[in-house]
Short mmCIF file of C-alpha atoms in Angstrom, two decimals:
data_model
loop_
_atom_site.label_atom_id
_atom_site.label_comp_id
_atom_site.label_asym_id
_atom_site.label_seq_id
_atom_site.Cartn_x
_atom_site.Cartn_y
_atom_site.Cartn_z
CA UNK A 138 -42.50 26.87 112.51
CA UNK A 139 -39.54 25.03 110.96
CA UNK A 140 -39.06 23.11 114.18
CA UNK A 141 -42.64 22.03 114.32
CA UNK A 142 -42.47 20.75 110.75
CA UNK A 143 -39.17 18.89 111.52
CA UNK A 144 -40.72 17.16 114.51
CA UNK A 145 -43.87 16.13 112.51
CA UNK A 146 -42.06 15.24 109.27
CA UNK A 147 -40.97 11.75 110.54
CA UNK A 148 -44.39 11.12 111.96
CA UNK A 149 -46.08 12.12 108.67
CA UNK A 150 -43.69 10.00 106.61
CA UNK A 151 -44.44 7.01 108.87
CA UNK A 152 -48.06 7.54 108.58
CA UNK A 153 -47.91 7.91 104.85
CA UNK A 154 -45.84 4.72 104.71
CA UNK A 155 -48.52 2.88 106.63
CA UNK A 156 -51.40 4.43 104.63
CA UNK A 157 -49.92 3.75 101.31
CA UNK A 158 -51.32 0.16 101.02
CA UNK A 159 -54.79 1.58 101.99
CA UNK A 160 -54.64 3.88 98.83
CA UNK A 161 -53.58 1.07 96.59
CA UNK A 162 -56.14 -0.30 94.16
CA UNK A 163 -55.32 -3.94 94.88
CA UNK A 164 -55.29 -6.22 98.00
CA UNK A 165 -53.02 -9.20 98.02
CA UNK A 166 -54.53 -12.45 99.33
CA UNK A 167 -52.03 -14.90 100.68
CA UNK A 168 -54.14 -18.08 100.70
CA UNK A 169 -57.26 -17.09 98.63
CA UNK A 170 -55.52 -17.71 95.39
CA UNK A 171 -57.51 -20.69 94.04
CA UNK A 172 -57.67 -22.82 90.99
CA UNK A 173 -61.34 -22.36 89.90
CA UNK A 174 -61.30 -25.45 87.69
CA UNK A 175 -61.22 -27.72 90.86
CA UNK A 176 -64.46 -29.54 91.66
CA UNK A 177 -67.13 -27.65 93.69
CA UNK A 178 -68.79 -29.55 96.53
CA UNK A 179 -72.11 -28.21 97.95
CA UNK A 180 -73.98 -29.40 101.09
CA UNK A 181 -77.21 -27.90 102.43
CA UNK A 182 -80.40 -28.81 104.29
CA UNK A 183 -82.46 -28.93 101.16
CA UNK A 184 -82.16 -28.60 97.34
CA UNK A 185 -84.68 -27.71 94.72
CA UNK A 186 -83.89 -27.93 91.00
CA UNK A 187 -85.57 -26.37 87.93
CA UNK A 188 -84.38 -28.37 84.94
CA UNK A 189 -85.97 -25.88 82.47
CA UNK A 190 -83.99 -22.85 83.70
CA UNK A 191 -80.98 -24.80 84.82
CA UNK A 192 -81.11 -23.43 88.30
CA UNK A 193 -80.53 -25.27 91.53
CA UNK A 194 -81.30 -23.65 94.84
CA UNK A 195 -79.56 -24.91 98.02
CA UNK A 196 -81.29 -23.74 101.18
CA UNK A 197 -80.20 -23.88 104.82
CA UNK A 198 -76.73 -24.12 106.27
CA UNK A 199 -75.02 -24.09 102.80
CA UNK A 200 -71.48 -25.06 102.69
CA UNK A 201 -69.49 -24.87 99.43
CA UNK A 202 -66.02 -26.07 99.11
CA UNK A 203 -63.42 -25.89 96.35
CA UNK A 204 -59.83 -26.83 97.19
CA UNK A 205 -58.90 -25.08 100.45
CA UNK A 206 -61.68 -22.46 100.08
CA UNK A 207 -64.96 -22.67 102.01
CA UNK A 208 -68.12 -20.50 101.39
CA UNK A 209 -70.97 -20.63 103.96
CA UNK A 210 -74.31 -18.95 103.66
CA UNK A 211 -77.93 -19.32 104.39
CA UNK A 212 -78.96 -19.90 100.70
CA UNK A 213 -77.14 -20.51 97.38
CA UNK A 214 -78.46 -20.40 93.84
CA UNK A 215 -76.46 -22.29 91.25
CA UNK A 216 -76.79 -21.07 87.60
CA UNK A 217 -75.65 -23.63 85.05
CA UNK A 218 -74.08 -22.50 81.78
CA UNK A 219 -76.55 -22.10 78.74
CA UNK A 220 -75.00 -25.08 76.99
CA UNK A 221 -75.47 -27.19 80.10
CA UNK A 222 -71.76 -28.02 80.37
CA UNK A 223 -71.37 -27.03 83.98
CA UNK A 224 -71.83 -24.42 86.73
CA UNK A 225 -71.49 -20.88 85.52
CA UNK A 226 -72.20 -18.77 88.71
CA UNK A 227 -73.04 -19.29 92.28
CA UNK A 228 -75.20 -16.74 94.21
CA UNK A 229 -75.03 -16.53 97.90
CA UNK A 230 -77.23 -14.64 100.28
CA UNK A 231 -78.38 -14.50 103.90
CA UNK A 232 -75.00 -13.69 105.25
CA UNK A 233 -71.88 -15.07 103.59
CA UNK A 234 -68.61 -16.17 105.02
CA UNK A 235 -65.66 -16.95 102.63
CA UNK A 236 -62.66 -18.52 104.24
CA UNK A 237 -59.26 -20.11 103.48
CA UNK A 238 -56.57 -21.14 105.79
CA UNK A 239 -55.44 -17.73 106.93
CA UNK A 240 -57.99 -15.25 105.60
CA UNK A 241 -61.74 -14.66 105.89
CA UNK A 242 -64.42 -12.36 104.44
CA UNK A 243 -67.95 -11.72 105.46
CA UNK A 244 -70.73 -9.94 103.57
CA UNK A 245 -74.50 -9.89 103.07
CA UNK A 246 -74.29 -11.35 99.58
CA UNK A 247 -71.79 -12.76 97.02
CA UNK A 248 -71.56 -14.01 93.52
CA UNK A 249 -68.86 -16.36 92.39
CA UNK A 250 -68.27 -16.68 88.59
CA UNK A 251 -66.49 -19.99 88.13
CA UNK A 252 -64.86 -19.51 84.76
CA UNK A 253 -63.08 -16.19 85.59
CA UNK A 254 -62.61 -17.05 89.29
CA UNK A 255 -64.06 -13.78 90.29
CA UNK A 256 -65.95 -13.43 93.59
CA UNK A 257 -67.92 -10.23 94.32
CA UNK A 258 -69.09 -9.78 97.87
CA UNK A 259 -71.47 -6.87 98.76
CA UNK A 260 -73.09 -5.33 101.81
CA UNK A 261 -71.13 -4.70 105.01
CA UNK A 262 -68.01 -6.58 103.81
CA UNK A 263 -65.33 -7.30 106.39
CA UNK A 264 -62.05 -8.96 105.31
CA UNK A 265 -59.67 -10.33 107.94
CA UNK A 266 -56.08 -11.08 107.22
CA UNK A 267 -54.45 -12.11 110.40
CA UNK A 268 -54.68 -9.01 112.79
CA UNK A 269 -55.41 -6.70 109.80
CA UNK A 270 -59.01 -5.88 108.95
CA UNK A 271 -60.48 -4.06 106.04
CA UNK A 272 -64.12 -3.10 105.79
CA UNK A 273 -66.18 -1.65 102.93
CA UNK A 274 -69.38 -2.17 100.91
CA UNK A 275 -68.04 -4.17 97.88
CA UNK A 276 -65.07 -6.56 97.56
CA UNK A 277 -64.05 -7.79 94.17
CA UNK A 278 -61.37 -10.37 94.04
CA UNK A 279 -59.76 -12.59 91.43
CA UNK A 280 -59.12 -16.10 92.89
CA UNK A 281 -56.68 -16.95 90.08
CA UNK A 282 -54.40 -14.06 90.62
CA UNK A 283 -54.91 -13.72 94.37
CA UNK A 284 -55.75 -9.98 94.18
CA UNK A 285 -58.80 -7.92 95.09
CA UNK A 286 -60.23 -4.43 95.39
CA UNK A 287 -62.39 -3.06 98.26
CA UNK A 288 -64.78 -0.26 97.47
CA UNK A 289 -67.31 1.90 99.34
CA UNK A 290 -65.93 3.99 102.20
CA UNK A 291 -62.96 1.60 102.96
CA UNK A 292 -62.13 1.50 106.70
CA UNK A 293 -58.71 -0.27 107.54
CA UNK A 294 -56.85 -1.28 110.71
CA UNK A 295 -53.20 -2.07 110.07
CA UNK A 296 -51.12 -3.74 112.81
CA UNK A 297 -47.35 -3.32 112.27
CA UNK A 298 -45.30 -6.46 112.39
CA UNK A 299 -43.87 -5.59 115.81
CA UNK A 300 -47.15 -4.23 117.14
CA UNK A 301 -50.09 -5.85 118.91
CA UNK A 302 -53.61 -5.75 117.59
CA UNK A 303 -55.92 -3.40 119.60
#
């Protein structure tokens, strides 16, 4: 029995070493750290605006850029701040892709709160960082800090530096 444990102990230690990042609360984003005070550019097939409510709806092939960050979706709703000073939140649906130079995330929906730099992606979320993938139901990340948390039955594939992706 001791021999079996001594054979499996190094394997167990190695697995725990690999799994430790999966148990961590935060995910580090190399290039998704973003200054949320940069200008936000939006392009789409059509735009409808309701001045009374302060809501603008971009429909069809929506592309939002801010610095090196790009968000694509079928539809985006822009909510202006109550005082009319600028954009407060962006709501995306119809399949959302959020990308930077080296990382990408996909989900069914997303909400980007400009002032705090928080992006919440929900529904079949898939985050790709090089060969590493992380899937779950909700991803909350802070663009200003470059950190995030995945929730909802998280599934991860880690590829060791010397390994090859499956």
